[in-house]
């Protein structure tokens, strides 16, 4: 006998009444879920169909585009258009703002397939998105919204069948895909207070390139926690949300080849850092940049702006933020 569990859409219907969310939001979420399932299908069959390799193009960030990046981008735009609810989207895969529907009411910021180094191996990657609402009453107020103005942010870890969604003032929730390809069983994510399971996650091969004070912090704290690094933000953050601890991608300022320094950080503010920072806040955690400024308070100056990121359990993030602010 199959036991059916509470579905994502039921959960949202229930929540929208309590939090004044509209059906427009449900329709947009339905579009994002359809896109994620479709991307997952291509990813799972990618090795057989030859879709896990390079596409032959270079993107706006100067990085090689993978075939799967293009597929995921096309699928997402298709569903955002079909939803009719989005005015503009900003994607890692497109230099320009993508105009979708002049009557749409939401801005969507997304990275349809994050964690490229995992793609050739078919290992976990992320589909990350943040949603902000257009100002429908007053004058058009632009697309560059800071994380504090997102109404929701989420991530699918593909192809694991998990979906995590942060809702403004209503918590962060995790769902799992069932046999009918429906996301079910909402579980509220709250970062554990207990430090026993806490983890640190960062690219250890970069550690000598971080600022001295960050290197010192790591040397002082690393033996207290387990170390885990998958190399895909969504997957690494997924673990931190469950186990507690901190994910960091610090600024690179001491690279032996100065051309390889990244003082502004590597991750993208609008569709990577602010997305996980938003979910983290709703789960009781925090996130800051290299200056110790809360990620959600940063006003983006450009769509593809980069930032350093320290995200996770408030106690750890605050501890390093104090040092970063000095
Ligand atoms: P990637 O470059 O492989 O697409 O967004 C960039 C990102 O992946 C994150 O998902 C990941 O956390 C990080 O960069 C990995 O960078 P490193 O390979 O430098 O560790």
PDB file of C-alpha atoms in Angstrom, residues 136-245:
ATOM      1  CA  UNK A 136       3.395  46.981  -8.744  1.00  0.00           C
ATOM      2  CA  UNK A 137       2.002  50.197  -7.285  1.00  0.00           C
ATOM      3  CA  UNK A 138       4.709  52.793  -7.701  1.00  0.00           C
ATOM      4  CA  UNK A 139       7.367  53.476 -10.341  1.00  0.00           C
ATOM      5  CA  UNK A 140       9.508  50.616 -11.625  1.00  0.00           C
ATOM      6  CA  UNK A 141      12.166  50.085  -8.987  1.00  0.00           C
ATOM      7  CA  UNK A 142      14.816  48.167 -10.874  1.00  0.00           C
ATOM      8  CA  UNK A 143      16.055  44.624 -10.866  1.00  0.00           C
ATOM      9  CA  UNK A 144      18.950  44.899  -8.453  1.00  0.00           C
ATOM     10  CA  UNK A 145      17.378  43.721  -5.231  1.00  0.00           C
ATOM     11  CA  UNK A 146      19.424  42.898  -2.160  1.00  0.00           C
ATOM     12  CA  UNK A 147      18.768  39.581  -0.389  1.00  0.00           C
ATOM     13  CA  UNK A 148      16.803  41.345   2.360  1.00  0.00           C
ATOM     14  CA  UNK A 149      14.147  42.078  -0.266  1.00  0.00           C
ATOM     15  CA  UNK A 150      13.772  38.506  -1.541  1.00  0.00           C
ATOM     16  CA  UNK A 151      10.452  36.923  -0.711  1.00  0.00           C
ATOM     17  CA  UNK A 152      11.776  33.399  -1.201  1.00  0.00           C
ATOM     18  CA  UNK A 153      14.966  31.599  -2.153  1.00  0.00           C
ATOM     19  CA  UNK A 154      15.638  27.957  -2.763  1.00  0.00           C
ATOM     20  CA  UNK A 155      17.762  25.208  -4.230  1.00  0.00           C
ATOM     21  CA  UNK A 156      17.340  21.835  -5.847  1.00  0.00           C
ATOM     22  CA  UNK A 157      20.268  19.509  -5.372  1.00  0.00           C
ATOM     23  CA  UNK A 158      20.271  17.619  -8.662  1.00  0.00           C
ATOM     24  CA  UNK A 159      20.020  14.637  -9.063  1.00  0.00           C
ATOM     25  CA  UNK A 160      19.440  13.821  -5.380  1.00  0.00           C
ATOM     26  CA  UNK A 161      15.729  14.690  -5.441  1.00  0.00           C
ATOM     27  CA  UNK A 162      15.924  17.199  -2.613  1.00  0.00           C
ATOM     28  CA  UNK A 163      14.486  20.687  -2.676  1.00  0.00           C
ATOM     29  CA  UNK A 164      15.015  23.303   0.031  1.00  0.00           C
ATOM     30  CA  UNK A 165      13.029  26.537   0.134  1.00  0.00           C
ATOM     31  CA  UNK A 166      13.311  29.552   2.405  1.00  0.00           C
ATOM     32  CA  UNK A 167      10.143  31.648   2.719  1.00  0.00           C
ATOM     33  CA  UNK A 168      10.322  35.174   4.083  1.00  0.00           C
ATOM     34  CA  UNK A 169       9.464  35.105   7.805  1.00  0.00           C
ATOM     35  CA  UNK A 170       8.152  31.541   7.456  1.00  0.00           C
ATOM     36  CA  UNK A 171      11.201  29.321   7.807  1.00  0.00           C
ATOM     37  CA  UNK A 172      13.293  27.095   5.591  1.00  0.00           C
ATOM     38  CA  UNK A 173      11.771  23.796   4.493  1.00  0.00           C
ATOM     39  CA  UNK A 174      13.151  20.681   2.856  1.00  0.00           C
ATOM     40  CA  UNK A 175      11.222  18.360   0.545  1.00  0.00           C
ATOM     41  CA  UNK A 176      12.044  15.011  -1.046  1.00  0.00           C
ATOM     42  CA  UNK A 177      10.919  13.662  -4.385  1.00  0.00           C
ATOM     43  CA  UNK A 178       8.697  10.575  -4.274  1.00  0.00           C
ATOM     44  CA  UNK A 179       8.010   7.764  -6.755  1.00  0.00           C
ATOM     45  CA  UNK A 180       5.521   9.947  -8.642  1.00  0.00           C
ATOM     46  CA  UNK A 181       8.115  12.735  -9.024  1.00  0.00           C
ATOM     47  CA  UNK A 182       6.244  14.910  -6.516  1.00  0.00           C
ATOM     48  CA  UNK A 183       8.105  16.859  -3.842  1.00  0.00           C
ATOM     49  CA  UNK A 184       6.687  15.790  -0.476  1.00  0.00           C
ATOM     50  CA  UNK A 185       7.199  15.692   3.290  1.00  0.00           C
ATOM     51  CA  UNK A 186       7.980  19.254   4.362  1.00  0.00           C
ATOM     52  CA  UNK A 187      10.565  19.282   7.114  1.00  0.00           C
ATOM     53  CA  UNK A 188      11.475  22.540   8.788  1.00  0.00           C
ATOM     54  CA  UNK A 189      15.204  23.116   8.799  1.00  0.00           C
ATOM     55  CA  UNK A 190      16.686  24.679  11.893  1.00  0.00           C
ATOM     56  CA  UNK A 191      20.451  24.817  12.285  1.00  0.00           C
ATOM     57  CA  UNK A 192      21.439  22.627  15.234  1.00  0.00           C
ATOM     58  CA  UNK A 193      22.682  24.428  18.361  1.00  0.00           C
ATOM     59  CA  UNK A 194      24.621  21.367  19.420  1.00  0.00           C
ATOM     60  CA  UNK A 195      28.153  21.591  17.987  1.00  0.00           C
ATOM     61  CA  UNK A 196      28.735  17.820  17.830  1.00  0.00           C
ATOM     62  CA  UNK A 197      27.684  17.563  14.158  1.00  0.00           C
ATOM     63  CA  UNK A 198      29.107  20.896  12.963  1.00  0.00           C
ATOM     64  CA  UNK A 199      31.270  20.903   9.865  1.00  0.00           C
ATOM     65  CA  UNK A 200      33.602  23.294   8.107  1.00  0.00           C
ATOM     66  CA  UNK A 201      33.447  23.439   4.333  1.00  0.00           C
ATOM     67  CA  UNK A 202      35.890  25.309   2.103  1.00  0.00           C
ATOM     68  CA  UNK A 203      38.299  24.556  -0.727  1.00  0.00           C
ATOM     69  CA  UNK A 204      41.285  23.487   1.353  1.00  0.00           C
ATOM     70  CA  UNK A 205      43.674  23.792  -1.575  1.00  0.00           C
ATOM     71  CA  UNK A 206      43.055  27.560  -1.499  1.00  0.00           C
ATOM     72  CA  UNK A 207      43.741  28.088   2.188  1.00  0.00           C
ATOM     73  CA  UNK A 208      47.218  29.653   1.822  1.00  0.00           C
ATOM     74  CA  UNK A 209      45.709  32.218  -0.534  1.00  0.00           C
ATOM     75  CA  UNK A 210      43.247  33.590   2.060  1.00  0.00           C
ATOM     76  CA  UNK A 211      43.868  36.721   4.139  1.00  0.00           C
ATOM     77  CA  UNK A 212      46.222  36.008   7.084  1.00  0.00           C
ATOM     78  CA  UNK A 213      43.455  36.568   9.662  1.00  0.00           C
ATOM     79  CA  UNK A 214      41.252  34.006   7.894  1.00  0.00           C
ATOM     80  CA  UNK A 215      44.116  31.508   7.770  1.00  0.00           C
ATOM     81  CA  UNK A 216      44.697  32.053  11.503  1.00  0.00           C
ATOM     82  CA  UNK A 217      41.002  31.524  12.254  1.00  0.00           C
ATOM     83  CA  UNK A 218      41.063  28.254  10.313  1.00  0.00           C
ATOM     84  CA  UNK A 219      44.223  27.043  12.059  1.00  0.00           C
ATOM     85  CA  UNK A 220      42.629  27.784  15.439  1.00  0.00           C
ATOM     86  CA  UNK A 221      39.253  26.178  14.715  1.00  0.00           C
ATOM     87  CA  UNK A 222      39.621  23.409  12.144  1.00  0.00           C
ATOM     88  CA  UNK A 223      40.388  20.596  14.576  1.00  0.00           C
ATOM     89  CA  UNK A 224      37.103  21.219  16.418  1.00  0.00           C
ATOM     90  CA  UNK A 225      34.887  20.245  13.480  1.00  0.00           C
ATOM     91  CA  UNK A 226      34.631  17.705  10.684  1.00  0.00           C
ATOM     92  CA  UNK A 227      35.762  18.912   7.261  1.00  0.00           C
ATOM     93  CA  UNK A 228      33.605  18.268   4.168  1.00  0.00           C
ATOM     94  CA  UNK A 229      33.787  19.766   0.678  1.00  0.00           C
ATOM     95  CA  UNK A 230      31.847  18.651  -2.386  1.00  0.00           C
ATOM     96  CA  UNK A 231      32.710  21.618  -4.620  1.00  0.00           C
ATOM     97  CA  UNK A 232      29.080  22.535  -5.396  1.00  0.00           C
ATOM     98  CA  UNK A 233      27.626  25.274  -3.212  1.00  0.00           C
ATOM     99  CA  UNK A 234      24.114  23.764  -3.060  1.00  0.00           C
ATOM    100  CA  UNK A 235      25.414  20.374  -1.930  1.00  0.00           C
ATOM    101  CA  UNK A 236      27.847  21.797   0.615  1.00  0.00           C
ATOM    102  CA  UNK A 237      25.245  24.183   2.008  1.00  0.00           C
ATOM    103  CA  UNK A 238      22.676  21.354   2.112  1.00  0.00           C
ATOM    104  CA  UNK A 239      24.943  19.551   4.615  1.00  0.00           C
ATOM    105  CA  UNK A 240      25.552  22.697   6.681  1.00  0.00           C
ATOM    106  CA  UNK A 241      21.788  23.298   6.991  1.00  0.00           C
ATOM    107  CA  UNK A 242      21.340  19.816   8.425  1.00  0.00           C
ATOM    108  CA  UNK A 243      24.505  19.461  10.475  1.00  0.00           C
ATOM    109  CA  UNK A 244      25.452  23.043  11.358  1.00  0.00           C
ATOM    110  CA  UNK A 245      28.891  24.633  11.015  1.00  0.00           C
TER     111      UNK A 245
END
